[in-house]
Short mmCIF file of C-alpha atoms in Angstrom, two decimals:
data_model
loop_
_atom_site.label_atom_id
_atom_site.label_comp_id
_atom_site.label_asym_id
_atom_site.label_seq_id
_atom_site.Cartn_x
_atom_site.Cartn_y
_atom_site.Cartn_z
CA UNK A 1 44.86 88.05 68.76
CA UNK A 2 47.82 85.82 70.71
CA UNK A 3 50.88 85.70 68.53
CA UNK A 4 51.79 82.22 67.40
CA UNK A 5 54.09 80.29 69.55
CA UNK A 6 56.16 79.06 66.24
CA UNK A 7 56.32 81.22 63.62
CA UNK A 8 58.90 82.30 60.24
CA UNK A 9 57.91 85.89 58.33
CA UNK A 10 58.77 89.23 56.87
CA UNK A 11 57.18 91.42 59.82
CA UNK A 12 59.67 92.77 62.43
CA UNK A 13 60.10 91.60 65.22
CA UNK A 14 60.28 92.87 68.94
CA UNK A 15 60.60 91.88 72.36
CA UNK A 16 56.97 92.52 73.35
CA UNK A 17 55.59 90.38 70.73
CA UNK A 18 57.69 87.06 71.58
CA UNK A 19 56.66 87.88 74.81
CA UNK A 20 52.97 88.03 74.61
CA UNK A 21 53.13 84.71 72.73
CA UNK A 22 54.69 82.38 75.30
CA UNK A 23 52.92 84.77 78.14
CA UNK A 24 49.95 83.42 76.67
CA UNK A 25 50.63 79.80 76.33
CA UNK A 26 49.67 76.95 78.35
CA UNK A 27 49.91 73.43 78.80
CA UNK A 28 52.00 70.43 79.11
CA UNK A 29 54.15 70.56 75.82
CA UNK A 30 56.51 73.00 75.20
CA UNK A 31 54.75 73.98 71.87
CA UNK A 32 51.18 73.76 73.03
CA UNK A 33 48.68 77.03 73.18
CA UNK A 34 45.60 77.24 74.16
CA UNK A 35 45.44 81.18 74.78
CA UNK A 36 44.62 80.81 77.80
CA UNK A 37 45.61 83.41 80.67
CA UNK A 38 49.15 81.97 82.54
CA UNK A 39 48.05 79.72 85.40
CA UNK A 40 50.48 81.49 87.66
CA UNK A 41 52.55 77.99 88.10
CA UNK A 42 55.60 79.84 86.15
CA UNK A 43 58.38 82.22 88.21
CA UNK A 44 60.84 83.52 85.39
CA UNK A 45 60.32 84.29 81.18
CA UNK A 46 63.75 84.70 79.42
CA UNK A 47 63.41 86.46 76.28
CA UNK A 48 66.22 86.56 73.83
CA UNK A 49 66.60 88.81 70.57
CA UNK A 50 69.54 88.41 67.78
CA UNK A 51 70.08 91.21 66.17
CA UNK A 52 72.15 92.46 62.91
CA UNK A 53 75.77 93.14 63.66
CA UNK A 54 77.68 95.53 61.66
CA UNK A 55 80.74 93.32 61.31
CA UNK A 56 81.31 90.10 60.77
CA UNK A 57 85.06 88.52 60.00
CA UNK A 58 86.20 91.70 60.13
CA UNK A 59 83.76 92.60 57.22
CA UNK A 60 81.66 96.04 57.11
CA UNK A 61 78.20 94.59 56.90
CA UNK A 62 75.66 96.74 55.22
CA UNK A 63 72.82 94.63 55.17
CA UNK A 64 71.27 90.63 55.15
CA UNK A 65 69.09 88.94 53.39
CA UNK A 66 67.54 85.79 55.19
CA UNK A 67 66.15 83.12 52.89
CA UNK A 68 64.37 79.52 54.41
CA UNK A 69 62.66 76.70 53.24
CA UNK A 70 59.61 78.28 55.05
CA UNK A 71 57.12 75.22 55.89
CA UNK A 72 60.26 73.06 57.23
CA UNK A 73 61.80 75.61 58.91
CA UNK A 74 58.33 75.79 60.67
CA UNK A 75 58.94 72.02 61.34
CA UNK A 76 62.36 72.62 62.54
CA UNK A 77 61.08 75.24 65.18
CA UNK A 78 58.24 72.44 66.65
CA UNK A 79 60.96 69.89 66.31
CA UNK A 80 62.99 72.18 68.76
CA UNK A 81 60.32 72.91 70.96
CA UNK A 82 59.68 69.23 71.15
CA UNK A 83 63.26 68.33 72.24
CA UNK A 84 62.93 71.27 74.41
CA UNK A 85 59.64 69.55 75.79
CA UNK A 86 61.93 66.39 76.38
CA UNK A 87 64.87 67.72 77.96
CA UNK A 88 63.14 70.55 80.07
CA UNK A 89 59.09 69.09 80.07
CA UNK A 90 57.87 72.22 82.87
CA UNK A 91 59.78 75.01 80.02
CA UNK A 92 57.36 76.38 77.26
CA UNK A 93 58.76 78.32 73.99
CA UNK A 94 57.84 81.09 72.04
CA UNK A 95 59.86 81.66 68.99
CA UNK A 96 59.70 83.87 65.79
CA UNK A 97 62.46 84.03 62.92
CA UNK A 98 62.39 87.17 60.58
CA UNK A 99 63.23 86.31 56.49
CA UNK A 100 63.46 88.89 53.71
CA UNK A 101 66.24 92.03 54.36
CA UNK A 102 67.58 93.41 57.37
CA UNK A 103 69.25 96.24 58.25
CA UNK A 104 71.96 96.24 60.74
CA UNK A 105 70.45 96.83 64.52
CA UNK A 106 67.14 94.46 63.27
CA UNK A 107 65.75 91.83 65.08
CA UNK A 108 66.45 88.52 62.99
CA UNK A 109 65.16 86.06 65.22
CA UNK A 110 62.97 86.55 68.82
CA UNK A 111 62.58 83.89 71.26
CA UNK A 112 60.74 83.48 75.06
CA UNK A 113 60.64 80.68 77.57
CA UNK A 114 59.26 80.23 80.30
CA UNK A 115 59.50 77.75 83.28
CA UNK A 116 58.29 77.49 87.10
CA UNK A 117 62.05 78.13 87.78
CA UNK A 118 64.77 80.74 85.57
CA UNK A 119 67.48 78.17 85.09
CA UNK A 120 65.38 76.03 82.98
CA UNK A 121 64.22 79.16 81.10
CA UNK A 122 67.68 80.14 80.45
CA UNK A 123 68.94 76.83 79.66
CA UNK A 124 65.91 76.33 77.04
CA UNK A 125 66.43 79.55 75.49
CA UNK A 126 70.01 79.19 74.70
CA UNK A 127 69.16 75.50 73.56
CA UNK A 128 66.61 77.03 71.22
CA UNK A 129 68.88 79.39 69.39
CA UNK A 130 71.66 76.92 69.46
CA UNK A 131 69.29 74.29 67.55
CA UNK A 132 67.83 77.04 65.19
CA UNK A 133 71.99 77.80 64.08
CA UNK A 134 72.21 73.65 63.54
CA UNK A 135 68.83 72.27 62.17
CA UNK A 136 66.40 75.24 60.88
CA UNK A 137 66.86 75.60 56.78
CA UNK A 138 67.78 79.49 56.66
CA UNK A 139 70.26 80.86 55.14
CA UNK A 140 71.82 84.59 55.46
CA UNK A 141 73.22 86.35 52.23
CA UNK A 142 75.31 88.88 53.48
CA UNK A 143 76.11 91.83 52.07
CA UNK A 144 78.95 93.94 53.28
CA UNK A 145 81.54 96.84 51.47
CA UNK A 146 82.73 95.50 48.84
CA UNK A 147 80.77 92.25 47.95
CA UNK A 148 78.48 89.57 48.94
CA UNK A 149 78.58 85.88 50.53
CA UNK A 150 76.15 83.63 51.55
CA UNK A 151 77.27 82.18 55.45
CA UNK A 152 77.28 78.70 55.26
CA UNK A 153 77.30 77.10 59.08
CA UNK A 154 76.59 73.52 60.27
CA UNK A 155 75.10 70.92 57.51
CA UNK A 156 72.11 70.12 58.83
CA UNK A 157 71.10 66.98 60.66
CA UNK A 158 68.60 66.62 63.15
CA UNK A 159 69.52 63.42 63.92
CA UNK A 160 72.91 63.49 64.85
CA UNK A 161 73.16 63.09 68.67
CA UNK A 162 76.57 64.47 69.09
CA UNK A 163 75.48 68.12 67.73
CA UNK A 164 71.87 67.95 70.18
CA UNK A 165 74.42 66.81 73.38
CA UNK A 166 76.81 70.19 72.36
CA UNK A 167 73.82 72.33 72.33
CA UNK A 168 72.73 71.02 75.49
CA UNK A 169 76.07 71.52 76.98
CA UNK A 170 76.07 74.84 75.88
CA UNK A 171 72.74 75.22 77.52
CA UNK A 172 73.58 74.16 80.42
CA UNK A 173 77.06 75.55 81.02
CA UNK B 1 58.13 59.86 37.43
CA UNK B 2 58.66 63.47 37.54
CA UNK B 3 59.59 65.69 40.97
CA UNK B 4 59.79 69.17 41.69
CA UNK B 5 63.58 70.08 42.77
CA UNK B 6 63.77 72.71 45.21
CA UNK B 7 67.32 74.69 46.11
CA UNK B 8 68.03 77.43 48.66
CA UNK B 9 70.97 79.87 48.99
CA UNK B 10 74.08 79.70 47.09
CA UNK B 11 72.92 76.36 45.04
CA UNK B 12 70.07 78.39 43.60
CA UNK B 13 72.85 81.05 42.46
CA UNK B 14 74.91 77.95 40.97
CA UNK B 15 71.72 76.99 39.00
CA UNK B 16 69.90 79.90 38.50
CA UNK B 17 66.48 78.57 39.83
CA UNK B 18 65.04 78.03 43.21
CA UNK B 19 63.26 75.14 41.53
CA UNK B 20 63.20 72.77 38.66
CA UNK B 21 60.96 70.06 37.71
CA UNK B 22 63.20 66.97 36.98
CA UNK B 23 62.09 63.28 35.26
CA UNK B 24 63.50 60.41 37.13
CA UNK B 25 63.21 56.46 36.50
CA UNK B 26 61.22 54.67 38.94
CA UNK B 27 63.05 53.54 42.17
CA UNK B 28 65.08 56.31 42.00
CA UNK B 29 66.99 58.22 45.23
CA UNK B 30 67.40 61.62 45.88
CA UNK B 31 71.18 61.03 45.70
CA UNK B 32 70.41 60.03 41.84
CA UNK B 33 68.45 63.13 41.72
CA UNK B 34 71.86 65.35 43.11
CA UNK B 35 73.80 63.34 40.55
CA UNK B 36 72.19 64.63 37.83
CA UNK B 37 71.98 68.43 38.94
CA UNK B 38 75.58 67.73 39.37
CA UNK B 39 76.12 66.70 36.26
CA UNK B 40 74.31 70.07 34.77
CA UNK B 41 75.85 72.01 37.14
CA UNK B 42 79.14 70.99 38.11
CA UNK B 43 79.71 73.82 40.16
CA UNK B 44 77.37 72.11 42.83
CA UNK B 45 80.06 69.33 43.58
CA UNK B 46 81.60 70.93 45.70
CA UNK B 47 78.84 70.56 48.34
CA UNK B 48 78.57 66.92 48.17
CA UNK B 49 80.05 66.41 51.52
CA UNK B 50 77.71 69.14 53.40
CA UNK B 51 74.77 69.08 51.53
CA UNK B 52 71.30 68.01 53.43
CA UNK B 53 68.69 66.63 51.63
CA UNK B 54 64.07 66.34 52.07
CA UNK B 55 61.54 64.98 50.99
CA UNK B 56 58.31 67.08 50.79
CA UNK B 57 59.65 69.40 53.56
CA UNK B 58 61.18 66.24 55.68
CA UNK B 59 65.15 66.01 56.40
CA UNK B 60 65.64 62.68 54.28
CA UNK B 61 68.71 60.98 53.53
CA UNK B 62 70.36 60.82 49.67
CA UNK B 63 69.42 56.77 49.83
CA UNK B 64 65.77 57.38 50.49
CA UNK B 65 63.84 56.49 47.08
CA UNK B 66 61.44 58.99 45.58
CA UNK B 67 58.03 58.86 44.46
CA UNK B 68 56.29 60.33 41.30
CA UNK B 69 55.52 64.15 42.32
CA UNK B 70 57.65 64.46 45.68
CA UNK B 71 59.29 67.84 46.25
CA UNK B 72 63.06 67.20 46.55
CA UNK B 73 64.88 69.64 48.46
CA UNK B 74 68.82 70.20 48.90
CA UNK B 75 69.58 72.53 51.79
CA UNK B 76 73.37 73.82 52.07
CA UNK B 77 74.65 74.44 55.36
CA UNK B 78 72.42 76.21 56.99
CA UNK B 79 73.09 79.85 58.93
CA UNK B 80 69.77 80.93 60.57
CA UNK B 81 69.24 83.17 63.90
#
């Protein structure tokens, strides 16, 4: 069975599944599959994993624990693969975000383009994890030697321009 | 009119619940809705500034009236990947 193209769970994740999903999808729209074979039209797939660090402002982490608002994070990932769709319409994504605890060195969050051409897979990729860090409601409770936070990041708006344009800079840089 | 209230991260440690079932007058907004939590917990002030806010799984704005049975969600910031 082809992985989904979007998808938010407890199972690990790994390289060759992101993979296999956007290998597999087709179409015009960046979050379309049909699970079809490729039609050969695409040159480069950029796959990119984040993993668990063991530090973090100069805390020892020991572990996470990733929480989301599971259906609208869902939404949140086709929202990005729609502005992805917009901004780069030949680049398809593939992209999987792990919830539940991690252990330093795991796989929180998996993602694959791919495009006729490698900048635009590049370019969509980093756009994709950029939008996940502004717009996707997760959350990571760290714990680390000696206590616990939750990270708190951007406040999240999908609609303000100004934070879409800086991941789109950062894409592109 | 009554709505389920549902809150992620460090707001469900300030309450204690990842969701609550809330009464609310007719017309009201999820910013009335936030009021009141605030009012329980005052603790959750603090995020008034950088709080986000949905309605049945939909970034809404605190203006945006409810209706009877709507799942109200307030997201703080968030810190996926």
């Amino acid at each position: 069975m082809t992985p989904p193209l979007l998808a938010i769970g407890r199972d690990p994740l790994a390289l060759d599944g992101i993979a296999a999903a956007v290998a597999a999808s087709t179409g015009t729209d960046a979050s379309t599959s049909s699970g079809q074979a490729p039609d050969g039209r695409d040159g480069a797939v950029v796959t990119f994993l984040g993993l668990v660090r063991n530090h973090n402002l100069g805390r020892s982490v020991r572990y996470l624990e990733y929480e989301a608002y599971e259906p609208m994070a869902l939404k949140a990932f086709e929202r990005i693969a729609s502005e992805i769709g917009a901004r780069w319409p030949s680049a398809r994504l593939a992209l999987h975000h792990r919830i539940g605890k991690l252990l330093v060195g795991e796989a929180s969050i998996a993602i694959a383009t791919r495009s006729p051409h490698r900048g635009d897979a590049y370019a969509a990729c980093r756009y994709a994890i950029e939008r996940v860090k502004q717009i996707a409601p997760i959350w990571k409770h760290e714990f680390f030697d000696g206590g616990e936070v939750w990270i708190e990041g951007a406040t999240a708006n999908p609609d303000d321009q100004q934070a879409r344009a800086e991941a789109e800079r950062i894409a592109c840089a | 009119m009554r709505v389920t209230v549902r809150l992620f991260a460090r707001l469900r440690d300030i309450t204690g619940a990842s969701e609550l079932a809330r009464d609310v007058a007719p017309g009201a907004t999820i910013g009335d809705v936030w009021r009141q939590l605030a009012g329980e917990f005052p603790e959750l002030a603090s995020y008034e500034r950088s709080l986000s806010s949905a309605i049945n799984a939909d970034y809404a704005r605190m203006d945006q009236v409810i209706g009877d049975g709507d799942e109200i969600a307030f997201l703080p910031p968030v810190s996926g990947g």
